Coordinates of C-alpha atoms in Angstrom, one line a residue:
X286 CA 156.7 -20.9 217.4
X287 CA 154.9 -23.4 215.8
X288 CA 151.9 -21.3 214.8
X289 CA 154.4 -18.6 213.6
X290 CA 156.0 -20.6 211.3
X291 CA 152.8 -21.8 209.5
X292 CA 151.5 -18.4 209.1
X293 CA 154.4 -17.3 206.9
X294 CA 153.8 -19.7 204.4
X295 CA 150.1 -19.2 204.2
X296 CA 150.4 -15.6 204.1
X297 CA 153.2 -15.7 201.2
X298 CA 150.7 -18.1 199.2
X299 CA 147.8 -15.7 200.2
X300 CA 149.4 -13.0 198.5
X301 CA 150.6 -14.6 195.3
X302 CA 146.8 -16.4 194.8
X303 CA 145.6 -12.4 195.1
X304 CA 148.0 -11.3 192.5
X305 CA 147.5 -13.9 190.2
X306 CA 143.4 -13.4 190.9
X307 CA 144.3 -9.5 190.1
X308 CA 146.0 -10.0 187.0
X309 CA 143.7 -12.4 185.5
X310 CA 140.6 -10.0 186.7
X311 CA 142.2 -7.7 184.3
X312 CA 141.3 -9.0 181.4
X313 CA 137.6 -8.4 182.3
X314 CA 138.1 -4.7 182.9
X315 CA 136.6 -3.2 179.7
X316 CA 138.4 0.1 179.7
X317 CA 141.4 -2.0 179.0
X318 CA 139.1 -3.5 176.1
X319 CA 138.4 -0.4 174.0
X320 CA 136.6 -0.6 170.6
X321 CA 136.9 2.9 169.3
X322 CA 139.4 5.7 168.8
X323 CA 139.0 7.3 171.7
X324 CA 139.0 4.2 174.4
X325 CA 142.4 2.7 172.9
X326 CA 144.2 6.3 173.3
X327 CA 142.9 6.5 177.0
X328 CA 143.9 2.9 176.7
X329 CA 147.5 3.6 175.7
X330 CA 147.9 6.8 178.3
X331 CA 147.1 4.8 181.4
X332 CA 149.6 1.6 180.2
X333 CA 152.5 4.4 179.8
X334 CA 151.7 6.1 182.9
X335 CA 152.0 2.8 185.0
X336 CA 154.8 1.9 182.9
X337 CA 156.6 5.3 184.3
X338 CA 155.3 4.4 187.9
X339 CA 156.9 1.2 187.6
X340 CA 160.4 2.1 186.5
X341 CA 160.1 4.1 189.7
X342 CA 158.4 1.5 192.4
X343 CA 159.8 -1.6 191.6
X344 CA 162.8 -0.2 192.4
X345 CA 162.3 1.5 195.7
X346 CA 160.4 -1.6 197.2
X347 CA 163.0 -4.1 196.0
X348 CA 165.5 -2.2 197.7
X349 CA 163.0 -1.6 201.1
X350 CA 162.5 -5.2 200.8
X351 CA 166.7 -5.7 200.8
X352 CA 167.5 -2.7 203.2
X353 CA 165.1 -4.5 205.8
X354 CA 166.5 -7.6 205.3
X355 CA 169.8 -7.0 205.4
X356 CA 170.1 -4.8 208.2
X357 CA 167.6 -5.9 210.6
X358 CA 167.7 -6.6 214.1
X359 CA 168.5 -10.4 214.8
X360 CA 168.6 -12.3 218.5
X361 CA 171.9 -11.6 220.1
X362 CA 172.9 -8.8 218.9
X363 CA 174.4 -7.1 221.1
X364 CA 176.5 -4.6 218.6
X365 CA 175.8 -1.0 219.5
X366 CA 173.5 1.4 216.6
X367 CA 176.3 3.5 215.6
X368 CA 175.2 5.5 212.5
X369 CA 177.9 6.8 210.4
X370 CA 176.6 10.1 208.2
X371 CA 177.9 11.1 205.0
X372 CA 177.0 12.8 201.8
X373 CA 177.2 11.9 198.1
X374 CA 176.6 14.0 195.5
X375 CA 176.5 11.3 193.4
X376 CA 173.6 9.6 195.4
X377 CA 171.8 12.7 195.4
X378 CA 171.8 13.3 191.9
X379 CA 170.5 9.5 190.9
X380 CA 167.7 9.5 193.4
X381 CA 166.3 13.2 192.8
X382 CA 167.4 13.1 189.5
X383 CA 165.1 10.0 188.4
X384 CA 161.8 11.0 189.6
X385 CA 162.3 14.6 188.3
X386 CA 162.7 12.7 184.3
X387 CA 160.1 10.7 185.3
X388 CA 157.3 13.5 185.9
X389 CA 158.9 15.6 183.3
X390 CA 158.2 13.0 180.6
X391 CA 155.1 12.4 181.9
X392 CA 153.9 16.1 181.9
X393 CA 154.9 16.2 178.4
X394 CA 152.8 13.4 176.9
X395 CA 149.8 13.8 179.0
X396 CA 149.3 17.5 177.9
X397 CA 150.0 15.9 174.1
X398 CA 146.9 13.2 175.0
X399 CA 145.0 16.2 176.7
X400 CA 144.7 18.4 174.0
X401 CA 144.5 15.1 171.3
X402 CA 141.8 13.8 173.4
X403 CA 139.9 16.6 173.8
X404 CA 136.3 15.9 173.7
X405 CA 135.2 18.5 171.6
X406 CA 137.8 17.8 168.7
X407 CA 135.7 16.2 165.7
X408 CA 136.9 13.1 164.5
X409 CA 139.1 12.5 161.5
X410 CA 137.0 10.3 158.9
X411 CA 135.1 10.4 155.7
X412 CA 132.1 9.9 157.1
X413 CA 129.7 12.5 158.1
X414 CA 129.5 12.6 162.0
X415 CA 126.0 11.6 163.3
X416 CA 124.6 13.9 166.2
X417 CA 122.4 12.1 169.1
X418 CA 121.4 15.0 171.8
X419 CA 121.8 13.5 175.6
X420 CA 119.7 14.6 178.2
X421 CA 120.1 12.9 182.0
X422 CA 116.9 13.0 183.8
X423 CA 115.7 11.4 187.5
X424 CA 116.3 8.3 186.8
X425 CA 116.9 8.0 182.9
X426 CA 118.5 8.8 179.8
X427 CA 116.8 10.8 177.0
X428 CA 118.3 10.3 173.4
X429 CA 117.5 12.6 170.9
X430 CA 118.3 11.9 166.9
X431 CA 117.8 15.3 165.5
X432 CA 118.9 14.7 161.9
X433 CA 116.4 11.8 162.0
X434 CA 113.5 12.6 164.2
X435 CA 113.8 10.4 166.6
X436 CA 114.9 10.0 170.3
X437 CA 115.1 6.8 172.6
X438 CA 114.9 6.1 176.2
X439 CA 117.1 3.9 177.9
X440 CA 119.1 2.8 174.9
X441 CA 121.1 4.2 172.3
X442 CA 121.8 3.0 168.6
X443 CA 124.6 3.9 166.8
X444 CA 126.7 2.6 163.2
X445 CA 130.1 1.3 163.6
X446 CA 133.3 3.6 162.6
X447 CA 131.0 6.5 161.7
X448 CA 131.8 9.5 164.3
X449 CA 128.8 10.0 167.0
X450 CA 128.7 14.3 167.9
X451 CA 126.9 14.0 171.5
X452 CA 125.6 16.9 172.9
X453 CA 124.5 16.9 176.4
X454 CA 122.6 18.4 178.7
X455 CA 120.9 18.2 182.0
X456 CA 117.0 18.7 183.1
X457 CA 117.8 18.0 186.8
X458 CA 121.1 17.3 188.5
X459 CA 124.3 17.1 187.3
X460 CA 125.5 13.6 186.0
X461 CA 127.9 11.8 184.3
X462 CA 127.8 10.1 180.5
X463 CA 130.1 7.3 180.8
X464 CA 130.8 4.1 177.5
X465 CA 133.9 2.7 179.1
X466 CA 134.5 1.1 175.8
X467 CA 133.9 3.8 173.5
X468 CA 135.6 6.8 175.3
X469 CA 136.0 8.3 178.8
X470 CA 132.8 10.5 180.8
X471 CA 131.9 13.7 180.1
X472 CA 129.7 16.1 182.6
X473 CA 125.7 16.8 182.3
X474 CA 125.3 19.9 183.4
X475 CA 121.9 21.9 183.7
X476 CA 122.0 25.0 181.1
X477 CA 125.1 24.3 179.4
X478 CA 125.2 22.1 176.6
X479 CA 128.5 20.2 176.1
X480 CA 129.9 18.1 173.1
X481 CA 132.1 14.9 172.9
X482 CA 132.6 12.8 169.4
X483 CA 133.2 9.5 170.0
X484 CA 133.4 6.3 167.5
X485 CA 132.9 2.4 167.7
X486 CA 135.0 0.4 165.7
X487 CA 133.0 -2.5 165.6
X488 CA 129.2 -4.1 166.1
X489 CA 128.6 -5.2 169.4
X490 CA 127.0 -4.0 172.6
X491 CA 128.6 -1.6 175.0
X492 CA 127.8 -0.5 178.1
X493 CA 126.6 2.7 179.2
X494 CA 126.3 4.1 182.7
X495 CA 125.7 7.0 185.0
X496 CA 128.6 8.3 186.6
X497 CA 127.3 10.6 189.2
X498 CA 125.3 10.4 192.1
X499 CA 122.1 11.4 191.7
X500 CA 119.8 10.6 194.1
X501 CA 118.0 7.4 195.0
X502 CA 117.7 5.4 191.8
X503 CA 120.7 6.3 190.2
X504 CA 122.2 2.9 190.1
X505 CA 119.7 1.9 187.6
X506 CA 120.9 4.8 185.2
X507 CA 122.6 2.3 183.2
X508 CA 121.9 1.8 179.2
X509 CA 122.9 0.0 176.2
X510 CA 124.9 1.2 172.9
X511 CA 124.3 -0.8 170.5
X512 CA 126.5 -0.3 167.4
X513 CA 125.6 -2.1 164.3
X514 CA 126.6 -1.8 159.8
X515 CA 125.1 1.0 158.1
X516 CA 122.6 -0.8 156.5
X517 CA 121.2 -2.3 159.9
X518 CA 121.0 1.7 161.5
X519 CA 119.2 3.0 158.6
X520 CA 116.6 -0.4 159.3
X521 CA 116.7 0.3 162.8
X522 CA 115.8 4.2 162.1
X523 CA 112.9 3.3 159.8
X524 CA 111.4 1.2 161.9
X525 CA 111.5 3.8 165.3
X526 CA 109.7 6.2 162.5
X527 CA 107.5 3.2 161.7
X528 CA 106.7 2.7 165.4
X529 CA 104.3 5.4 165.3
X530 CA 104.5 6.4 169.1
X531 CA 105.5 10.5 169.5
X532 CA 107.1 12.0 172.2
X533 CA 105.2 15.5 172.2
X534 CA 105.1 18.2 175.0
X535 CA 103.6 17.0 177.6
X536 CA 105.2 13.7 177.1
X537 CA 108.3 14.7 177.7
X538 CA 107.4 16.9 180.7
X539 CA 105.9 13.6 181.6
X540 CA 109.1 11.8 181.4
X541 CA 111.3 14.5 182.9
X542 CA 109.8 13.3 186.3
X543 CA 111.4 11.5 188.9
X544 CA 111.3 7.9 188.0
X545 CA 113.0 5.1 187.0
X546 CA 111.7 3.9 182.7
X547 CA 112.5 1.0 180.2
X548 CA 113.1 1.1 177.3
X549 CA 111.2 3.4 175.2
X550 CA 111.3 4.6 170.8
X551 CA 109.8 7.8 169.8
X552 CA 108.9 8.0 166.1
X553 CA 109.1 11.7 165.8
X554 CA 110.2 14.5 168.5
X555 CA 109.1 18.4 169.3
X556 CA 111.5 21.0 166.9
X557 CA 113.8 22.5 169.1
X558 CA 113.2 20.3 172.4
X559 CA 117.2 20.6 173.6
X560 CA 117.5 23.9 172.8
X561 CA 114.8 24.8 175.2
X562 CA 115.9 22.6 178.1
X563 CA 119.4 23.8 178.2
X564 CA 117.6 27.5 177.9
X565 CA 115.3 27.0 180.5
X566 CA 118.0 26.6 182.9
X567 CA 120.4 29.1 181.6
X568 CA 117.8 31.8 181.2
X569 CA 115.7 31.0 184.5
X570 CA 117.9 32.5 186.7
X571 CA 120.3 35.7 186.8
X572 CA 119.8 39.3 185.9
X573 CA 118.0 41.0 183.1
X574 CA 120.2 42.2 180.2
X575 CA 122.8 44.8 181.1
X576 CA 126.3 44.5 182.8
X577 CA 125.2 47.2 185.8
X578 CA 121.8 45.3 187.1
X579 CA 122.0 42.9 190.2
X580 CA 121.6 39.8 189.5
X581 CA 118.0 37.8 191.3
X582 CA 118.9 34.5 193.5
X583 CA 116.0 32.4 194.5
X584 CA 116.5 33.1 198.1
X585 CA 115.9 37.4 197.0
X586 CA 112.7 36.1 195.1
X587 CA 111.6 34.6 197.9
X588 CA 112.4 37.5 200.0
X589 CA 110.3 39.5 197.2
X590 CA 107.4 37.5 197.3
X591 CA 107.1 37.6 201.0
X592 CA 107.3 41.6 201.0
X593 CA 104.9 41.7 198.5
X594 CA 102.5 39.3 200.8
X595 CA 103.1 42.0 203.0
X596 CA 105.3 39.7 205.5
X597 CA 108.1 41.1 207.6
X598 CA 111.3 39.5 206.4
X599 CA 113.5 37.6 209.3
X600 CA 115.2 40.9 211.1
X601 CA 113.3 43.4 209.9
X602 CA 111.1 45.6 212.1
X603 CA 109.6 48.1 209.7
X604 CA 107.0 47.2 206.9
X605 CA 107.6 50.2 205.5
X606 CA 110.6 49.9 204.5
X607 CA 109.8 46.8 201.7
X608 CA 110.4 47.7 198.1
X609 CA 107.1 47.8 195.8
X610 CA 108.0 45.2 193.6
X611 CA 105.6 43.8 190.7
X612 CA 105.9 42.3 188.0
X613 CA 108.9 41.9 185.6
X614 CA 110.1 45.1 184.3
X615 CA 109.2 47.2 187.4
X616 CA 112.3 48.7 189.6
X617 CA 113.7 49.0 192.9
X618 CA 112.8 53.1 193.9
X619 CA 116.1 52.5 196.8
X620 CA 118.4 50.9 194.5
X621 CA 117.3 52.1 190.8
X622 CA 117.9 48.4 189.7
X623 CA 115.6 46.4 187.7
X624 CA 114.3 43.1 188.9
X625 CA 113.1 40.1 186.9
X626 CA 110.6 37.9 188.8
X627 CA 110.3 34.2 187.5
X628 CA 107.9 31.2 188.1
X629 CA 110.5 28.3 187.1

């Protein structure tokens, strides 16, 4: 008894000391700190969908909380549990009624903030939009500045309310580009490129992260965006160009290997370098041109290569029934299609 009546006490306190911990761990949670455009719309959905949530749950649990109370089972009772049923249309029509506003109004202005929101859009401002190409590698982030010739590893510089075009790709596994301050994540995806504009209101420092598992280092895909005046970006640019170190060819193929980097500033980068690694892995795989040839996977090159090694495929008792393949161009005599062979 004893031990039952201190334990409701300390519980009680337990939970206000972890609400009041909660709340004030709030105020640390950067996406509730935005410093751009973007972030304080996101910002501004998530408070008005709790908001609707809340008209709805506080509610129900005050009257749980009261139901439970009032009607619970206390020592001596010895009344008998005799339910009485009824309907009310009344009833019905406040507690179906509610939620049914509630997700109508909030279907409305979320697809309003989806299609505001939508990464694509370019942003409204006098300024012209500055483009900085993303490519996620194992384990790093490649930052190209094509309008200035340079690129960055590990760290990104941007100027303050000026709108930042990223385009992004992937040369390995899809990842995520994440500044919780700046705007939500967008994909990297191998042979697509994608575009999101987002802005920073303000110097400072933001964080910028991975948000996709990758493989064993990708906890350490994490970078800095710096955003800083004008004046201090175009400084910042001439001296990366002033840093003399280039990122040719075979430095990037180089860098594209698994591996974890620092830092690193490029004064001047290969013409064309995005273009080719989204095309590599949008043109690596699939069917020659023409809507009626079969497309190639890797497992039917494989296949291929084996025949043409003269080895029996798994299930297959007669050698003489593999197709004489060569070389791209050449055709399949049983099924008339054409077949492109590639060394990616």
């Amino acid at each position: 008894m004893f031990t039952s009546k201190l334990m409701r006490p300390l519980t009680t306190g337990g939970v206000l000391a972890s609400t009041v911990l909660f709340a004030s761990g709030c105020k640390s949670m950067i996406v509730f700190d935005p410093k751009g455009p973007i972030g304080e719309q996101q910002r501004d959905l998530i408070y008005f969908t709790m908001l609707l949530c809340l008209i709805l749950l506080v509610p129900v649990l005050l009257i749980t909380a009261w139901i439970i109370w009032r009607y619970r089972d206390r020592k001596n009772n010895r009344a008998p549990y005799q339910p009485v049923w009824s309907h009310s249309t009344k009833l019905e029509i406040v507690w179906w009624g509610i939620p049914i506003a509630i997700i109508a109004i909030l279907a409305v202005v979320t697809a309003r903030y989806t299609y505001a929101l939508d990464p694509a859009k370019p942003l409204v401002s006098d300024k012209k939009a500055v483009t900085i190409q993303v490519t996620s590698l194992d384990w790093k982030w490649l930052f190209q500045y094509p309008d200035q010739g340079i690129a960055t590893v590990n760290y990104l510089a941007i100027p303050e309310k000026t709108p930042i075009k990223f385009e992004l790709t992937s040369d390995g596994p899809m990842n995520g580009f994440w500044l919780p301050q700046l705007g939500g994540m967008i994909y990297t995806m191998s042979g697509m490129s994608t575009t999101m504009y987002l802005q920073a209101d303000e110097p400072g420092n933001y964080m910028g992260t991975g948000a996709n598992f990758t493989g064993r280092e990708f906890a350490k895909m994490g970078f800095t965006a710096k955003a800083m005046p004008q004046k201090d970006f175009d400084q910042w640019v001439a001296d990366a160009k002033a840093s003399g170190n280039a990122l040719t060819e075979e430095g990037y193929q180089t860098l594209a290997m698994p591996g974890t980097s620092g830092r690193m500033t490029f004064a001047s980068i290969p013409s064309g370098l995005f273009e080719r690694i989204v095309h590599d892995y949008s043109m690596s795989r699939g069917a020659p041109p023409g809507v009626t040839l079969k497309p190639m996977t890797l497992s039917d090159e494989k296949r291929l290569e084996r025949e043409q090694e003269g080895q029996l495929p798994p299930g297959n008792n007669a050698q003489k029934d593999a197709p004489d393949v060569g070389s791209f161009g050449q055709s399949d005599p049983r099924s008339g299609h054409m077949h492109m062979i590639h060394g990616k």
